[in-house]
Amino acid sequence: AARVFLSDNFSLKGSWSTMNQFSHQVAATYLDLPTNLWMPSTALIKPMHSDQGVLGFIYKFSRGLSLDVECFYKRMTNMYEYTGVNTMLPQIDHWEEVFSEGMGRAYGAELSIEYRTHNLQLGANYTLSKSERYFENSYHTWYPDRNDNRHRINLTGSYRFNRRFELYAGWTFHSGNRFTGKSAYVWDDEQGVEYEIYGSPNNYTLPPYHRLDLGFNWHHKTRKGGERTFNISVYNAYCHINPMFGMIEEREGKMVGLAYGLIPIVPSISYLWKF
């Protein structure tokens, strides 16, 4: 990584990173569930590898306002997709034989604006990106990744009234995740069978995801130098039921998409003691 200061307020930055990941997710469905397993690399399953390059600049305005812009490109190899039986609990007998090997790429730009004072902190982040995969056994060319979220927006804010009390909020938005669904039906008159036709993998997009999180912290210093924090927070404050998965059905000769959500508003209370 390198950063060059052209003035007191303006600087250029760049970085290059490479990484190997030796664990692989064995998921029988495209949902992120606790039943998903993580298995190690073996003589047959190589470690996943990625290279990422970043270029950008930082400009600091007066009175605590700063602008950060980055462009990135990421290349991934030795990626694996589980091709075993589609059940809630994946079968791990001979799991090395039910993987398809491929590669991926992701690129885009990110813009961040931050404002800081002694008590107030505000931030806005926007990302425009594209994430793709290529698995020769699945499709003949590049296709969108399941988490190919073209637009991402994060708005955060916190205000510290004094040393003890702090209020914070965060709003998250991103384009919907993708899933694979049938595109049409074809009727075979000779055999009297109806066939399902599929397009490219991940050919459908779920509705956008967004939620608001709110929280309140009460900090207390102990006599021995420790710290106690009492937190009250609300996840998904306006109770927007975000879609988790989708299905395609045929109704009256038309293909209809259905999205399903599960998680409503979730309040929580926590207590942290540092000693």
Tab-separated table of C-alpha atoms in Angstrom:
chain	number	residue	atom	x	y	z
A	1	ALA	CA	0.000	0.000	0.000
A	2	ALA	CA	1.147	3.558	-0.693
A	3	ARG	CA	-0.174	7.063	-0.077
A	4	VAL	CA	1.221	10.276	-1.549
A	5	PHE	CA	0.355	13.675	-0.054
A	6	LEU	CA	0.146	16.316	-2.786
A	7	SER	CA	-0.944	18.950	-0.271
A	8	ASP	CA	-2.163	19.182	3.305
A	9	ASN	CA	-5.711	18.378	2.156
A	10	PHE	CA	-5.273	16.148	-0.913
A	11	SER	CA	-3.600	12.738	-1.214
A	12	LEU	CA	-3.465	9.836	-3.668
A	13	LYS	CA	-3.508	6.212	-2.530
A	14	GLY	CA	-3.112	2.758	-4.013
A	15	SER	CA	-2.822	-0.809	-2.825
A	16	TRP	CA	-2.458	-4.379	-4.002
A	17	SER	CA	-3.436	-7.373	-1.894
A	18	THR	CA	-3.347	-11.125	-2.396
A	19	MET	CA	-5.056	-13.741	-0.245
A	20	ASN	CA	-5.546	-17.492	0.063
A	21	GLN	CA	-8.572	-18.989	1.809
A	22	PHE	CA	-8.241	-22.615	2.856
A	23	SER	CA	-11.838	-23.285	3.949
A	24	HIS	CA	-14.784	-23.839	1.621
A	25	GLN	CA	-18.493	-23.523	2.286
A	26	VAL	CA	-20.598	-26.625	1.699
A	27	ALA	CA	-24.133	-25.258	1.275
A	28	ALA	CA	-26.980	-27.351	-0.097
A	29	THR	CA	-29.114	-24.234	-0.682
A	30	TYR	CA	-28.289	-20.659	-1.718
A	31	LEU	CA	-29.509	-19.331	1.645
A	32	ASP	CA	-27.013	-18.537	4.412
A	33	LEU	CA	-28.167	-20.990	7.068
A	34	PRO	CA	-26.576	-22.364	10.262
A	35	THR	CA	-26.648	-25.808	8.619
A	36	ASN	CA	-23.959	-24.730	6.124
A	37	LEU	CA	-20.623	-26.435	6.690
A	38	TRP	CA	-17.042	-25.249	6.206
A	39	MET	CA	-14.573	-27.858	5.007
A	40	PRO	CA	-10.763	-27.590	4.631
A	41	SER	CA	-8.741	-27.624	1.438
A	42	THR	CA	-7.426	-31.045	0.433
A	43	ALA	CA	-5.316	-32.611	-2.297
A	44	LEU	CA	-8.372	-32.386	-4.583
A	45	ILE	CA	-9.806	-29.049	-3.402
A	46	LYS	CA	-7.330	-26.179	-3.819
A	47	PRO	CA	-7.290	-23.051	-1.614
A	48	MET	CA	-9.266	-20.153	-3.065
A	49	HIS	CA	-7.008	-17.322	-4.255
A	50	SER	CA	-7.697	-13.626	-4.866
A	51	ASP	CA	-5.790	-10.564	-6.064
A	52	GLN	CA	-7.183	-7.072	-5.631
A	53	GLY	CA	-5.942	-3.669	-6.775
A	54	VAL	CA	-7.235	-0.318	-5.485
A	55	LEU	CA	-6.625	3.270	-6.632
A	56	GLY	CA	-8.162	6.378	-5.113
A	57	PHE	CA	-7.780	9.752	-3.453
A	58	ILE	CA	-8.726	11.528	-0.221
A	59	TYR	CA	-9.638	15.189	0.048
A	60	LYS	CA	-10.145	16.847	3.415
A	61	PHE	CA	-12.321	19.927	3.484
A	62	SER	CA	-12.348	22.375	6.351
A	63	ARG	CA	-14.307	21.826	9.573
A	64	GLY	CA	-14.142	18.015	9.741
A	65	LEU	CA	-15.519	17.140	6.292
A	66	SER	CA	-13.629	14.610	4.106
A	67	LEU	CA	-14.170	12.857	0.746
A	68	ASP	CA	-12.748	9.417	-0.083
A	69	VAL	CA	-13.014	7.897	-3.593
A	70	GLU	CA	-11.737	4.441	-4.601
A	71	CYS	CA	-11.788	2.225	-7.704
A	72	PHE	CA	-11.091	-1.490	-7.337
A	73	TYR	CA	-10.683	-4.665	-9.355
A	74	LYS	CA	-10.613	-8.141	-7.815
A	75	ARG	CA	-9.826	-11.460	-9.473
A	76	MET	CA	-10.570	-14.820	-7.824
A	77	THR	CA	-9.484	-18.325	-8.811
A	78	ASN	CA	-9.979	-21.842	-7.412
A	79	MET	CA	-13.562	-21.048	-6.488
A	80	TYR	CA	-15.923	-23.938	-5.807
A	81	GLU	CA	-19.680	-24.398	-5.895
A	82	TYR	CA	-21.386	-27.304	-4.199
A	83	THR	CA	-23.270	-29.479	-6.701
A	84	GLY	CA	-24.568	-32.160	-4.357
A	85	VAL	CA	-28.095	-33.048	-3.344
A	86	ASN	CA	-30.338	-30.034	-2.714
A	87	THR	CA	-31.365	-30.691	0.896
A	88	MET	CA	-31.406	-28.604	4.055
A	89	LEU	CA	-28.474	-30.571	5.500
A	90	PRO	CA	-25.687	-31.085	2.924
A	91	GLN	CA	-24.285	-34.572	2.504
A	92	ILE	CA	-20.584	-34.630	3.345
A	93	ASP	CA	-19.800	-38.202	2.304
A	94	HIS	CA	-17.364	-37.857	-0.602
A	95	TRP	CA	-17.999	-34.102	-0.534
A	96	GLU	CA	-14.853	-33.433	-2.581
A	97	GLU	CA	-16.491	-35.105	-5.580
A	98	VAL	CA	-19.581	-32.851	-5.645
A	99	PHE	CA	-17.845	-29.539	-6.304
A	100	SER	CA	-17.561	-27.533	-9.520
A	101	GLU	CA	-14.427	-25.394	-9.950
A	102	GLY	CA	-14.513	-21.892	-11.444
A	103	MET	CA	-13.326	-18.321	-11.052
A	104	GLY	CA	-14.722	-14.879	-10.316
A	105	ARG	CA	-14.160	-11.174	-10.729
A	106	ALA	CA	-15.514	-8.005	-9.119
A	107	TYR	CA	-14.923	-4.363	-9.954
A	108	GLY	CA	-16.416	-0.979	-9.220
A	109	ALA	CA	-16.037	2.349	-7.445
A	110	GLU	CA	-16.799	3.567	-3.932
A	111	LEU	CA	-17.467	7.088	-2.671
A	112	SER	CA	-17.436	8.000	1.034
A	113	ILE	CA	-18.214	11.309	2.713
A	114	GLU	CA	-17.583	11.773	6.432
A	115	TYR	CA	-18.213	14.653	8.802
A	116	ARG	CA	-16.752	14.693	12.315
A	117	THR	CA	-16.952	17.071	15.257
A	118	HIS	CA	-16.245	16.524	18.932
A	119	ASN	CA	-19.672	14.951	19.579
A	120	LEU	CA	-21.186	14.319	16.156
A	121	GLN	CA	-20.155	11.834	13.466
A	122	LEU	CA	-21.981	11.461	10.125
A	123	GLY	CA	-21.065	9.211	7.203
A	124	ALA	CA	-22.426	8.393	3.746
A	125	ASN	CA	-21.089	5.620	1.529
A	126	TYR	CA	-22.115	4.650	-2.027
A	127	THR	CA	-20.720	1.705	-3.993
A	128	LEU	CA	-21.289	0.956	-7.672
A	129	SER	CA	-19.972	-2.517	-8.434
A	130	LYS	CA	-20.367	-5.686	-10.461
A	131	SER	CA	-19.559	-9.221	-9.357
A	132	GLU	CA	-19.409	-12.135	-11.808
A	133	ARG	CA	-18.588	-15.844	-11.880
A	134	TYR	CA	-17.442	-18.290	-14.538
A	135	PHE	CA	-18.011	-22.009	-14.044
A	136	GLU	CA	-17.524	-23.922	-17.273
A	137	ASN	CA	-19.734	-26.787	-16.131
A	138	SER	CA	-22.616	-24.416	-15.335
A	139	TYR	CA	-22.620	-21.872	-18.180
A	140	HIS	CA	-20.599	-21.001	-21.266
A	141	THR	CA	-19.662	-17.444	-20.237
A	142	TRP	CA	-19.564	-15.043	-17.283
A	143	TYR	CA	-22.787	-14.656	-15.292
A	144	PRO	CA	-23.798	-12.533	-12.249
A	145	ASP	CA	-22.862	-13.717	-8.791
A	146	ARG	CA	-25.606	-14.403	-6.262
A	147	ASN	CA	-24.472	-11.315	-4.305
A	148	ASP	CA	-24.075	-9.075	-7.348
A	149	ASN	CA	-25.553	-5.939	-5.743
A	150	ARG	CA	-25.095	-3.164	-8.292
A	151	HIS	CA	-25.864	-0.324	-5.875
A	152	ARG	CA	-25.030	-0.098	-2.169
A	153	ILE	CA	-25.745	2.835	0.152
A	154	ASN	CA	-24.836	3.105	3.844
A	155	LEU	CA	-25.775	6.107	5.974
A	156	THR	CA	-24.487	6.257	9.550
A	157	GLY	CA	-24.663	8.781	12.341
A	158	SER	CA	-23.834	8.987	16.032
A	159	TYR	CA	-24.058	11.695	18.660
A	160	ARG	CA	-22.308	11.581	22.031
A	161	PHE	CA	-24.125	13.762	24.534
A	162	ASN	CA	-21.334	13.367	27.104
A	163	ARG	CA	-18.916	10.706	28.314
A	164	ARG	CA	-21.756	8.396	29.294
A	165	PHE	CA	-24.559	8.638	26.745
A	166	GLU	CA	-24.357	7.953	23.019
A	167	LEU	CA	-27.069	7.626	20.348
A	168	TYR	CA	-26.422	6.066	16.924
A	169	ALA	CA	-28.321	5.097	13.763
A	170	GLY	CA	-27.539	3.343	10.491
A	171	TRP	CA	-29.515	2.889	7.271
A	172	THR	CA	-28.541	0.230	4.736
A	173	PHE	CA	-29.716	-0.204	1.150
A	174	HIS	CA	-28.525	-2.456	-1.659
A	175	SER	CA	-29.862	-3.886	-4.884
A	176	GLY	CA	-31.490	-7.263	-4.466
A	177	ASN	CA	-29.577	-10.528	-4.457
A	178	ARG	CA	-29.977	-12.894	-7.381
A	179	PHE	CA	-31.341	-16.406	-7.752
A	180	THR	CA	-31.811	-18.964	-10.499
A	181	GLY	CA	-35.332	-19.618	-11.718
A	182	LYS	CA	-37.025	-21.160	-14.713
A	183	SER	CA	-37.679	-18.841	-17.656
A	184	ALA	CA	-40.355	-20.765	-19.543
A	185	TYR	CA	-42.101	-24.097	-20.110
A	186	VAL	CA	-42.020	-26.147	-23.312
A	187	TRP	CA	-44.583	-28.842	-24.064
A	188	ASP	CA	-43.418	-31.948	-25.929
A	189	ASP	CA	-46.434	-33.263	-27.907
A	190	GLU	CA	-44.740	-36.535	-28.837
A	191	GLN	CA	-43.884	-37.586	-25.287
A	192	GLY	CA	-46.624	-35.628	-23.543
A	193	VAL	CA	-44.147	-34.077	-21.130
A	194	GLU	CA	-43.660	-30.471	-20.044
A	195	TYR	CA	-40.037	-29.306	-19.737
A	196	GLU	CA	-38.730	-26.404	-17.676
A	197	ILE	CA	-36.398	-23.993	-19.502
A	198	TYR	CA	-33.674	-22.148	-17.568
A	199	GLY	CA	-31.597	-19.215	-18.783
A	200	SER	CA	-28.269	-18.183	-17.316
A	201	PRO	CA	-27.493	-18.879	-13.637
A	202	ASN	CA	-28.777	-16.225	-11.238
A	203	ASN	CA	-31.057	-14.847	-13.942
A	204	TYR	CA	-33.546	-13.184	-11.553
A	205	THR	CA	-33.095	-10.302	-9.106
A	206	LEU	CA	-34.909	-10.003	-5.786
A	207	PRO	CA	-36.433	-6.667	-4.680
A	208	PRO	CA	-34.003	-4.182	-3.063
A	209	TYR	CA	-32.901	-4.693	0.544
A	210	HIS	CA	-33.085	-1.862	3.065
A	211	ARG	CA	-33.408	-1.419	6.826
A	212	LEU	CA	-32.832	1.105	9.650
A	213	ASP	CA	-30.950	0.227	12.858
A	214	LEU	CA	-31.093	2.385	15.994
A	215	GLY	CA	-29.185	2.137	19.249
A	216	PHE	CA	-28.363	3.790	22.554
A	217	ASN	CA	-25.217	3.252	24.695
A	218	TRP	CA	-24.700	4.112	28.336
A	219	HIS	CA	-21.019	3.981	29.325
A	220	HIS	CA	-19.834	3.842	32.921
A	221	LYS	CA	-16.228	3.872	34.163
A	222	THR	CA	-15.513	1.698	37.189
A	223	ARG	CA	-13.225	2.657	40.058
A	224	LYS	CA	-10.653	0.079	38.963
A	225	GLY	CA	-10.353	1.495	35.434
A	226	GLY	CA	-12.787	-0.872	33.719
A	227	GLU	CA	-15.812	0.061	31.661
A	228	ARG	CA	-19.418	-1.076	31.637
A	229	THR	CA	-21.685	-0.461	28.653
A	230	PHE	CA	-25.459	-0.931	28.651
A	231	ASN	CA	-26.944	-1.056	25.145
A	232	ILE	CA	-30.498	-0.879	23.820
A	233	SER	CA	-30.836	-1.349	20.056
A	234	VAL	CA	-33.480	-1.971	17.408
A	235	TYR	CA	-32.703	-3.940	14.246
A	236	ASN	CA	-34.905	-3.101	11.246
A	237	ALA	CA	-36.672	-0.298	13.089
A	238	TYR	CA	-39.455	0.284	10.538
A	239	CYS	CA	-40.044	-3.475	10.183
A	240	HIS	CA	-39.409	-3.853	6.474
A	241	ILE	CA	-39.614	-7.556	5.607
A	242	ASN	CA	-36.614	-7.932	3.317
A	243	PRO	CA	-36.680	-10.785	0.786
A	244	MET	CA	-34.419	-13.744	1.567
A	245	PHE	CA	-35.223	-16.026	-1.356
A	246	GLY	CA	-37.409	-16.135	-4.445
A	247	MET	CA	-39.330	-18.565	-6.637
A	248	ILE	CA	-40.759	-18.538	-10.161
A	249	GLU	CA	-44.209	-20.016	-10.799
A	250	GLU	CA	-46.481	-20.285	-13.792
A	251	ARG	CA	-49.907	-18.727	-13.298
A	252	GLU	CA	-52.458	-18.570	-16.106
A	253	GLY	CA	-49.748	-18.975	-18.728
A	254	LYS	CA	-47.490	-16.272	-17.276
A	255	MET	CA	-44.237	-16.539	-15.331
A	256	VAL	CA	-44.684	-14.903	-11.910
A	257	GLY	CA	-41.912	-14.146	-9.435
A	258	LEU	CA	-42.466	-14.532	-5.680
A	259	ALA	CA	-40.167	-13.203	-2.940
A	260	TYR	CA	-40.222	-14.374	0.673
A	261	GLY	CA	-38.964	-12.585	3.787
A	262	LEU	CA	-38.710	-13.777	7.380
A	263	ILE	CA	-37.020	-11.274	9.717
A	264	PRO	CA	-39.150	-8.411	11.171
A	265	ILE	CA	-38.155	-5.725	13.694
A	266	VAL	CA	-35.793	-7.165	16.350
A	267	PRO	CA	-35.211	-5.225	19.608
A	268	SER	CA	-32.308	-6.246	21.835
A	269	ILE	CA	-30.606	-5.398	25.142
A	270	SER	CA	-26.969	-6.141	25.958
A	271	TYR	CA	-24.505	-5.510	28.775
A	272	LEU	CA	-20.725	-5.335	28.269
A	273	TRP	CA	-18.174	-5.309	31.085
A	274	LYS	CA	-14.498	-4.618	30.310
A	275	PHE	CA	-12.012	-5.258	33.126
